[in-house]
Short mmCIF file of C-alpha atoms in Angstrom, two decimals:
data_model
loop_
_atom_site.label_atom_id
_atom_site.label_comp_id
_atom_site.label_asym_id
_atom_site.label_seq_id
_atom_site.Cartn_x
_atom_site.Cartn_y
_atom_site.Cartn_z
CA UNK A 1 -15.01 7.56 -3.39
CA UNK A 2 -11.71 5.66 -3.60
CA UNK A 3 -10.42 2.29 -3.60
CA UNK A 4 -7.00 0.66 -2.45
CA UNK A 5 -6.00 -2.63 -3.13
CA UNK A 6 -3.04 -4.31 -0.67
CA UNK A 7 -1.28 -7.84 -1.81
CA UNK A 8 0.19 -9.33 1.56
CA UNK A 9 2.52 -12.56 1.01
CA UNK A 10 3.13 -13.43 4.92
CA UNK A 11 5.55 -15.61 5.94
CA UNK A 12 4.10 -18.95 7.95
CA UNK A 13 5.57 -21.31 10.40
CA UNK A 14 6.13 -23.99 8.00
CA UNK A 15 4.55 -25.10 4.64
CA UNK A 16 0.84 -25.55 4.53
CA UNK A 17 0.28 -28.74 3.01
CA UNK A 18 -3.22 -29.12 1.37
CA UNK A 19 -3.72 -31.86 -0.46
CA UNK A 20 -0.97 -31.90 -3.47
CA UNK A 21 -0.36 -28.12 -2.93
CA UNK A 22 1.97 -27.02 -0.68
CA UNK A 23 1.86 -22.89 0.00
CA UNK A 24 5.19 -21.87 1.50
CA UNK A 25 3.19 -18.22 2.38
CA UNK A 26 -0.44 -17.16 2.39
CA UNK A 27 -0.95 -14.81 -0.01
CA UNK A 28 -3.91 -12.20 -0.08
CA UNK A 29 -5.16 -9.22 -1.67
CA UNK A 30 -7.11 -7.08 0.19
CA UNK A 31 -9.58 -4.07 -0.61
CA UNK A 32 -10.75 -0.70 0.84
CA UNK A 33 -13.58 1.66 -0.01
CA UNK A 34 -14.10 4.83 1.19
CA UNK A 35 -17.29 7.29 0.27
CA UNK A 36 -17.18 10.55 0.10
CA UNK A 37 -18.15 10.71 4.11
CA UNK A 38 -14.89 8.47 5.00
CA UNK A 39 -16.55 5.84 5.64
CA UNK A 40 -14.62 2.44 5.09
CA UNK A 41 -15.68 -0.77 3.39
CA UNK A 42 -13.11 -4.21 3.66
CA UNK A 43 -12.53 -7.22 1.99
CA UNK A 44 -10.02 -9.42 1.56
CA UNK A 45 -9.42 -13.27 -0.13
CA UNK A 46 -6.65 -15.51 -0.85
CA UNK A 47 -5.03 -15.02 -4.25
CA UNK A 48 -4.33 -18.67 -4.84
CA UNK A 49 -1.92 -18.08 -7.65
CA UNK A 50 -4.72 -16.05 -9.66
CA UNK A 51 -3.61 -12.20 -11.12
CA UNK A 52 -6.83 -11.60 -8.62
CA UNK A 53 -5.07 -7.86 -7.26
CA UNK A 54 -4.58 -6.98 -11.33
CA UNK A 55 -8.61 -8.01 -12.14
CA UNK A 56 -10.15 -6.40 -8.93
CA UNK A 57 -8.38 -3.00 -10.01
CA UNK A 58 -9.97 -2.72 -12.86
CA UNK A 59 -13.20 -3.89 -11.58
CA UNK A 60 -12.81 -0.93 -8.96
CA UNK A 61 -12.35 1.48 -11.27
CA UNK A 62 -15.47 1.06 -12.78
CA UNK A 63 -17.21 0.95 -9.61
CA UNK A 64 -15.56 4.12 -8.13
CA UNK A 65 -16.75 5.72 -11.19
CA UNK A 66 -20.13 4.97 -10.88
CA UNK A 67 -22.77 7.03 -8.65
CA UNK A 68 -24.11 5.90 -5.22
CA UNK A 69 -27.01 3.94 -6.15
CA UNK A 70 -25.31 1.62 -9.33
CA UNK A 71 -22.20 0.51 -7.89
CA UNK A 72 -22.77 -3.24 -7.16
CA UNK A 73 -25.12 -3.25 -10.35
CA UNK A 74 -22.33 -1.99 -12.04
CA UNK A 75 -20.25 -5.70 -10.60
CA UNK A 76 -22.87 -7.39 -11.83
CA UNK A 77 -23.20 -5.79 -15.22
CA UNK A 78 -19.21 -6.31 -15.60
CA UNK A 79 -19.85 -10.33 -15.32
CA UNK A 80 -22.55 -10.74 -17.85
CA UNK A 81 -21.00 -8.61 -20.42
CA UNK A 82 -17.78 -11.10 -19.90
CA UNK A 83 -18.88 -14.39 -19.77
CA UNK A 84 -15.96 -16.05 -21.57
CA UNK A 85 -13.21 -15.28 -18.43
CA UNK A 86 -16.06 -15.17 -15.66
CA UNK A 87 -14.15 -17.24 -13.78
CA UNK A 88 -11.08 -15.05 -14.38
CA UNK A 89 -13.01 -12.05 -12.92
CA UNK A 90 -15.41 -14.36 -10.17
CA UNK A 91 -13.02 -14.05 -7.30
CA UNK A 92 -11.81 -10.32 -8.20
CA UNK A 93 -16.00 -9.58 -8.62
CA UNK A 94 -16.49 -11.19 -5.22
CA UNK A 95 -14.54 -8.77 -3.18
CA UNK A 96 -15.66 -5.91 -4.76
CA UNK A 97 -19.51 -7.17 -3.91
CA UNK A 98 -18.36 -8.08 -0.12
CA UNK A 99 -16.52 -4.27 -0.13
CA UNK A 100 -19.51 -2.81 -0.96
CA UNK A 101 -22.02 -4.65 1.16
CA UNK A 102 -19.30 -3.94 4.10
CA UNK A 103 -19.65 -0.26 3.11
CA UNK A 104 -23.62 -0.35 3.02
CA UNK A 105 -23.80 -2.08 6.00
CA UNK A 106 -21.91 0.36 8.01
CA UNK A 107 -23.44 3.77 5.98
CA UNK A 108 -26.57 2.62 7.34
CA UNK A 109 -25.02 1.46 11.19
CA UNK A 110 -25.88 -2.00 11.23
CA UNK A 111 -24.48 -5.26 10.81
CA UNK A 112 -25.07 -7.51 7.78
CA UNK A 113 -27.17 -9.95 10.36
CA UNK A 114 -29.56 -7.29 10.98
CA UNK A 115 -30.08 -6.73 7.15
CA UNK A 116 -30.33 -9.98 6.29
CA UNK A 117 -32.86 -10.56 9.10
CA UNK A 118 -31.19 -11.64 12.25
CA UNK A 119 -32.38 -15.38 13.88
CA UNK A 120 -29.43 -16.06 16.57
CA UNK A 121 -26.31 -14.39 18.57
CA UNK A 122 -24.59 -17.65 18.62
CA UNK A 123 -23.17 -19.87 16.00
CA UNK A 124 -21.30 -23.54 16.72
CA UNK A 125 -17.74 -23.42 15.51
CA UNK A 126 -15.83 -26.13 13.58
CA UNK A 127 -12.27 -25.45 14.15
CA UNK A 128 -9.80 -26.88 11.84
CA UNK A 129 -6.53 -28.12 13.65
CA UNK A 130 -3.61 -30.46 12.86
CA UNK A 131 -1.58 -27.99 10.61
CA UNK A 132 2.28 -28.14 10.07
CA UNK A 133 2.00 -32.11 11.51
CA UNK A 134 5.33 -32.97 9.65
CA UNK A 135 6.72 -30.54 11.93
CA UNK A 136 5.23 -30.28 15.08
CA UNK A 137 4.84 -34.19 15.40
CA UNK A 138 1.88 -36.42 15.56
CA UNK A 139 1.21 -35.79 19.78
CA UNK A 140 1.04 -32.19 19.60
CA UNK A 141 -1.98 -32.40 17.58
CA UNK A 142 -3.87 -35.09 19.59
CA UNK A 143 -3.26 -32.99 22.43
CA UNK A 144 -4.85 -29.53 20.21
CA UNK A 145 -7.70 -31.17 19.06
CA UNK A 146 -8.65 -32.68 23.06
CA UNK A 147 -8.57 -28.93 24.05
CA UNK A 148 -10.27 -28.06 21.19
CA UNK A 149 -13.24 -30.62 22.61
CA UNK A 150 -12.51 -29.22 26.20
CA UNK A 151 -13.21 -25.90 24.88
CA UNK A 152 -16.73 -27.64 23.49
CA UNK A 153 -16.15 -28.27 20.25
CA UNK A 154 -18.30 -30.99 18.59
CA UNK A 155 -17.10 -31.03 15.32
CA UNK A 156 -13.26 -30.13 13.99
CA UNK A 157 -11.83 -30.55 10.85
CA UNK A 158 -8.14 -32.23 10.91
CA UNK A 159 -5.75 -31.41 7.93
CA UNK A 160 -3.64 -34.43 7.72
CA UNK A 161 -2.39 -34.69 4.18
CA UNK A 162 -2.76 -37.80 2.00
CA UNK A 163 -6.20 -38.86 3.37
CA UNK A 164 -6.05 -42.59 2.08
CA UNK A 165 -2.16 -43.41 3.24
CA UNK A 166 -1.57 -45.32 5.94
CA UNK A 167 0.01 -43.06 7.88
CA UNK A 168 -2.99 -40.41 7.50
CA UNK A 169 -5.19 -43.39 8.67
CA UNK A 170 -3.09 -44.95 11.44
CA UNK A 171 -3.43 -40.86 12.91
CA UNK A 172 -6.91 -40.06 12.23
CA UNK A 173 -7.60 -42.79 14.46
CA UNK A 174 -5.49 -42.29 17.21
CA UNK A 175 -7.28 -38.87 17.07
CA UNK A 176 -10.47 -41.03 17.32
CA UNK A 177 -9.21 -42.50 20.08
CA UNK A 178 -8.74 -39.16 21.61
CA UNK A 179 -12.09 -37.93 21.15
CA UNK A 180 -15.55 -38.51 22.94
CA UNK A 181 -17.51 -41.04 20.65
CA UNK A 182 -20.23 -38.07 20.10
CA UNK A 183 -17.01 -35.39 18.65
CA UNK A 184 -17.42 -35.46 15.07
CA UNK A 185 -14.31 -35.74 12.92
CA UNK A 186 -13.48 -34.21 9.32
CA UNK A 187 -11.08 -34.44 6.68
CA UNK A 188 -10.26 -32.20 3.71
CA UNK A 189 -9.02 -34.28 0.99
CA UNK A 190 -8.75 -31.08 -1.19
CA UNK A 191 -9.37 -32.42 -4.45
CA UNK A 192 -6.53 -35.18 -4.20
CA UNK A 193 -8.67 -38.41 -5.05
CA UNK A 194 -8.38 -38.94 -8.40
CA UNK A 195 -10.96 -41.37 -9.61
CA UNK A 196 -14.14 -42.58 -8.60
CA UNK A 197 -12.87 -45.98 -7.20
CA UNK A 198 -10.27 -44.98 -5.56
CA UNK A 199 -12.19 -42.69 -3.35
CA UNK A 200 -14.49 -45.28 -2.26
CA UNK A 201 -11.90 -47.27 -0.99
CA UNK A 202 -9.92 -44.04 0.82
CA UNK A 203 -13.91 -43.40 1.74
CA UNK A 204 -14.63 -46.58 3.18
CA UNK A 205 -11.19 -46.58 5.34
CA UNK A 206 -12.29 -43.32 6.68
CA UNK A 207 -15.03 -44.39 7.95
CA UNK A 208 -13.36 -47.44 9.66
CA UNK A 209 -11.18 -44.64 11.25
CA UNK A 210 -14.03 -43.21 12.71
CA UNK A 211 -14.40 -40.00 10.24
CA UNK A 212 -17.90 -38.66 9.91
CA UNK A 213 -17.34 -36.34 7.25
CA UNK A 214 -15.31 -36.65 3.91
CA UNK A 215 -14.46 -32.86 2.00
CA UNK A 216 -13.23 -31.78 -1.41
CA UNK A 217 -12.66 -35.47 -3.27
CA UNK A 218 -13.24 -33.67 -6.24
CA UNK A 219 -13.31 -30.11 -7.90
CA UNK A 220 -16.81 -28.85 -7.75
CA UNK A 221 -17.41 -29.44 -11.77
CA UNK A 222 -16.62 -33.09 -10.75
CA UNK A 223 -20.49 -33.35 -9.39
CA UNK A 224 -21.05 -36.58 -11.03
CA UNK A 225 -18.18 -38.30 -9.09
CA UNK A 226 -19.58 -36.94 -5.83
CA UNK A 227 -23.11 -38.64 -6.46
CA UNK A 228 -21.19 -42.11 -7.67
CA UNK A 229 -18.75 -41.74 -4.44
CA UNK A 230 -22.04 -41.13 -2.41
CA UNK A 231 -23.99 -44.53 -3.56
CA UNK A 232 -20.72 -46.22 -2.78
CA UNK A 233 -20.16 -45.56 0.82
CA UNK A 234 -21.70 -43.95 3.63
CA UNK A 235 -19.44 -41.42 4.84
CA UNK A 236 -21.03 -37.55 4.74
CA UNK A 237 -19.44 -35.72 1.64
CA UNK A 238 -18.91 -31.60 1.77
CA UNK A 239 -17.53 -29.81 -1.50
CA UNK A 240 -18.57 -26.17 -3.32
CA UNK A 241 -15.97 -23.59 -1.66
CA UNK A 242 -14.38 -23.23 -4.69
CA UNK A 243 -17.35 -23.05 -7.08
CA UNK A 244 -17.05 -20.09 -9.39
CA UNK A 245 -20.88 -19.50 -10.31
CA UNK A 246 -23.97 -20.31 -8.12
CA UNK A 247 -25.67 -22.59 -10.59
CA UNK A 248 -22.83 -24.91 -9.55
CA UNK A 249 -24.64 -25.29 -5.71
CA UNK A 250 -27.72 -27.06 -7.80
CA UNK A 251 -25.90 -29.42 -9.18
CA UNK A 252 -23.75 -29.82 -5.90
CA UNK A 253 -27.08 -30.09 -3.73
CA UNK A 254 -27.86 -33.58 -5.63
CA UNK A 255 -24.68 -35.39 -3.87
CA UNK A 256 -23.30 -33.87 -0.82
CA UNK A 257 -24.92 -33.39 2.94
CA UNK A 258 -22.83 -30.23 3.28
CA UNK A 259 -22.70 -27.27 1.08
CA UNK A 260 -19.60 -25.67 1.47
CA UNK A 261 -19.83 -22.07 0.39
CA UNK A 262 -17.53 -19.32 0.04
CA UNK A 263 -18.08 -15.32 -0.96
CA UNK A 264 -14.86 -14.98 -1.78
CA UNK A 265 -15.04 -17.19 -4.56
CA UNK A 266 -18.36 -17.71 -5.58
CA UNK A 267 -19.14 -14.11 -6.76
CA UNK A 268 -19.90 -12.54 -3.29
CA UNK A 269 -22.71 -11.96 -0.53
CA UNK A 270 -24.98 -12.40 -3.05
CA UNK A 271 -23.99 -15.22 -4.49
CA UNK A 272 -23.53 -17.14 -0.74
CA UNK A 273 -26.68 -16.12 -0.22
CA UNK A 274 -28.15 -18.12 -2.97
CA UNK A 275 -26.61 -21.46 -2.42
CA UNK A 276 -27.46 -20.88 1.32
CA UNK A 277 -30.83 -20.66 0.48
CA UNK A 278 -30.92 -23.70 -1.87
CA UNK A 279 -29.64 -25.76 0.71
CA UNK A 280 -31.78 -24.45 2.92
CA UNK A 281 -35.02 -25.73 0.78
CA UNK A 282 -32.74 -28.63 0.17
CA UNK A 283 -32.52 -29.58 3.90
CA UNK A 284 -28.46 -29.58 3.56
CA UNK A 285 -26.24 -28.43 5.64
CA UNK A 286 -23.99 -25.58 5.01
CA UNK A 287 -20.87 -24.83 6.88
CA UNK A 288 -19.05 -21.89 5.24
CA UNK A 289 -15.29 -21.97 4.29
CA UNK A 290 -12.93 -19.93 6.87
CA UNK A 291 -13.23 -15.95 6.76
CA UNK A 292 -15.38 -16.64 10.10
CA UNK A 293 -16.46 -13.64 10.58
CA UNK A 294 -18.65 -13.31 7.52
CA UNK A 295 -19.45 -16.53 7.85
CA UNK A 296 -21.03 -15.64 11.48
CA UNK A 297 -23.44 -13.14 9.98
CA UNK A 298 -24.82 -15.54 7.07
CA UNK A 299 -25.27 -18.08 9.94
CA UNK A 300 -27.02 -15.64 12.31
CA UNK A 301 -29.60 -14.81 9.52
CA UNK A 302 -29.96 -18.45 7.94
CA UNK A 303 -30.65 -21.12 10.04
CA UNK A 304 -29.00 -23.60 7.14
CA UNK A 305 -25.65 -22.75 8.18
CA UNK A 306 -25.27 -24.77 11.11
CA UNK A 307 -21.86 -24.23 11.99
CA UNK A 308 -18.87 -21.68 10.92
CA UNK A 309 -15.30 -22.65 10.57
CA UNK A 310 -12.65 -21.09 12.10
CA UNK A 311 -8.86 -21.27 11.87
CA UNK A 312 -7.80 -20.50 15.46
CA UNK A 313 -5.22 -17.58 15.88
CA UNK A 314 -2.42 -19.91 18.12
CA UNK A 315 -1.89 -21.65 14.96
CA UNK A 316 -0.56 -19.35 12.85
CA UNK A 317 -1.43 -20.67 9.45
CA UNK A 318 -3.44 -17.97 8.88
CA UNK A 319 -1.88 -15.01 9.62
CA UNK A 320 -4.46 -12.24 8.17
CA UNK A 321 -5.69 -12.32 11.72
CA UNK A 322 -2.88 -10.11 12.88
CA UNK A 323 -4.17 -7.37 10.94
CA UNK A 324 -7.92 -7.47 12.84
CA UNK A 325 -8.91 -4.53 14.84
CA UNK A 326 -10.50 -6.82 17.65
CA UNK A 327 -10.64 -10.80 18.19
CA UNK A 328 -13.89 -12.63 17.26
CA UNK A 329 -15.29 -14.02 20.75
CA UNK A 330 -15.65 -17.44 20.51
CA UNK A 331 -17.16 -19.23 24.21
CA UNK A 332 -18.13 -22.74 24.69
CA UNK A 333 -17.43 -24.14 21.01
CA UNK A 334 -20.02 -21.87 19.80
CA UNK A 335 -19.01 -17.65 18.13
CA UNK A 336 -20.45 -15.11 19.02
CA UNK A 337 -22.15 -12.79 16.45
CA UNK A 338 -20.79 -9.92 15.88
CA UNK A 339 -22.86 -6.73 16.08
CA UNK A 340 -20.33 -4.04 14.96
CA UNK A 341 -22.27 -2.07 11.64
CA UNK A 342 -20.71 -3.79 8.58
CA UNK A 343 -20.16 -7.53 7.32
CA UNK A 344 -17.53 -8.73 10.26
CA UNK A 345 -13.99 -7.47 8.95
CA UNK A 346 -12.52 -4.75 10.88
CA UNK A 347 -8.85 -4.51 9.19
CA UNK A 348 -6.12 -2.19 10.47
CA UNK A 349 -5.85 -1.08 7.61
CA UNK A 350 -2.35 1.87 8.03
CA UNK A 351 -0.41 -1.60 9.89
CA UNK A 352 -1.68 -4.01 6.67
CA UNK A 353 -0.60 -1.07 4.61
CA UNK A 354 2.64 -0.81 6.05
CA UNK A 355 2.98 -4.87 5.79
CA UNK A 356 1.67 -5.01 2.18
CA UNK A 357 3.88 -6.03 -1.04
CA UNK A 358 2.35 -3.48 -2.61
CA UNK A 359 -1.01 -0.72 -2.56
CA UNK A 360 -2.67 0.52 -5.52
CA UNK A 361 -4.71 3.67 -5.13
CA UNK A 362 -8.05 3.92 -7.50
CA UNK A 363 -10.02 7.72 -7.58
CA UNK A 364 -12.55 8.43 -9.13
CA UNK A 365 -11.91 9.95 -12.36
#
């Protein structure tokens, strides 16, 4: 077996604006196994800022030097023997696990659905739309998101900055306006709200504005704001795609009616699957964050998940998608599973290669 680990910094159309953080590029890393047959297994997260490519190398050289049957033991044994920078190693840890199950999957010629126990083809998608508005003006979005609802789309996501200003307000319900009365509205307020308070009031407005769903007031750790922000208004909260161990879903589960979850961040498949499943018993929600076409095959297996969203191609924000060998198939607001053998990422992986800042080769010793 070897490993090789890709850092792309692609250029965007503009700034992405979430929240307080502005990312003038998206940055990745990206992984690839191959066994001793040739057989490939992909991942691939945002780096956020983190030294993520420099921890997942030397996570993957412990697992290429492990035999067959140990390797994602072997991840696991790496975070309990370091639990004073798990979440230093969490993210790198999380694409090694999805690498591996991606590899598994498609040694044994089957996609992760079918291993997980396969429930549905179909999966309804909530799009998220309204990027670069500073730039491309406040009509070009109103006139995405109706196609996005043409397309039959019941729920989307808008990005639209400051979520309390005036000006974020004033939009959202224009966008209302827009909309049929049953099209369900969300907002990512990616962790901007800064005390309990003043959420309620940016909550309450919201709601005025015809929002249905409120995400990311807080950081995940900030639990006990969620449950105070949820006895003091009535708008549907969403949080955990950042959460950095699983435990963090139970305490998440107590405040929010969606579970937003992430195994990219949260330590993996594994990991996913657990606050999936805790929801699940919990009767929440769980919509996973982006990287659709994982998320497809945790909702085709778990009926908790009851939507995926997705970050459509024509809007350029995030630009990994170039590097797919085949589109995801999305009809009727709802994607379609897919039933390729492996978890749902099919890289081009010579073109991402050629694009990358840099590769780092890892053989086995």
């Amino acid at each position: 077996m070897f490993a090789e680990i890709a850092v792309c910094s692609l250029e965007l159309p503009a700034p992405v604006r979430l929240g307080d953080a502005i990312y003038p590029t998206r940055d990745y890393v990206a992984v690839r196994l191959v066994d001793d047959e040739g057989i490939e297994g992909f991942a691939f997260g945002y780096s956020r800022g983190t030294p993520l490519a420099a921890t997942l190398e030397s996570i993957l050289r412990s697992v290429v030097a492990t035999r067959v049957g140990a390797r994602a033991g072997t991840v696991q044994r790496i975070l309990s023997a370091s639990p004073a920078v798990r979440p230093l190693l969490i993210r790198a840890v999380s694409l090694a696990d999805i690498a591996l199950w991606d590899l598994t999957a498609k040694c044994a010629g089957a996609p992760l659905v079918e291993l997980l126990g396969a429930t549905r083809d179909r999966v309804p998608v909530m799009p998220v739309a309204g990027y670069f508005r500073d730039v491309r003006g406040d009509d070009a979005v109103i006139e995405e998101i109706t196609e996005l609802e043409q397309r039959g789309h019941r729920q989307i996501k808008l990005m639209v900055g400051a979520v309390g200003s005036p000006q974020a307000i004033a939009f959202l319900g224009r966008a209302r306006d827009a909309l049929a009365p049953e099209t369900r509205l969300a907002v990512d307020a990616h962790y901007s709200l800064p005390s309990v308070p003043e959420a309620v009031r940016a909550a309450r407005t919201l709601e005025d504005a015809g929002v249905a769903l409120l995400e990311d007031p807080f950081v995940p750790t900030e639990w006990r704001k969620l449950r105070e922000l949820r006895r003091g208004s009535r708008i549907e909260l969403a949080a955990g795609e950042d959460v950095v161990d699983p435990v963090q879903y139970l305490d998440l589960l107590e405040s929010v009616s969606v579970l937003r979850v992430d195994p990219t961040t949260c330590g993996g498949i594994r990991a996913a699957l657990s606050g999936i499943e805790a929801a699940g018993h919990r009767g929440v929600s769980v919509i996973p964050h982006v990287f659709t076409a994982i998320a497809a095959q945790l909702a085709g297996a778990f009926p908790a998940v009851t939507s995926v969203e997705h970050i459509p191609v024509a809007s350029g924000s995030d630009p990994i998608d170039r590097y797919f060998d085949g589109e995801l198939t999305i009809e009727a607001g709802e994607v379609i599973v897919d039933r390729r053998p492996g978890v749902g990422i099919h890289l081009d992986w010579e073109q991402l290669r050629r694009d990358a800042a840099s590769v780092v080769r890892i053989d086995a010793a």
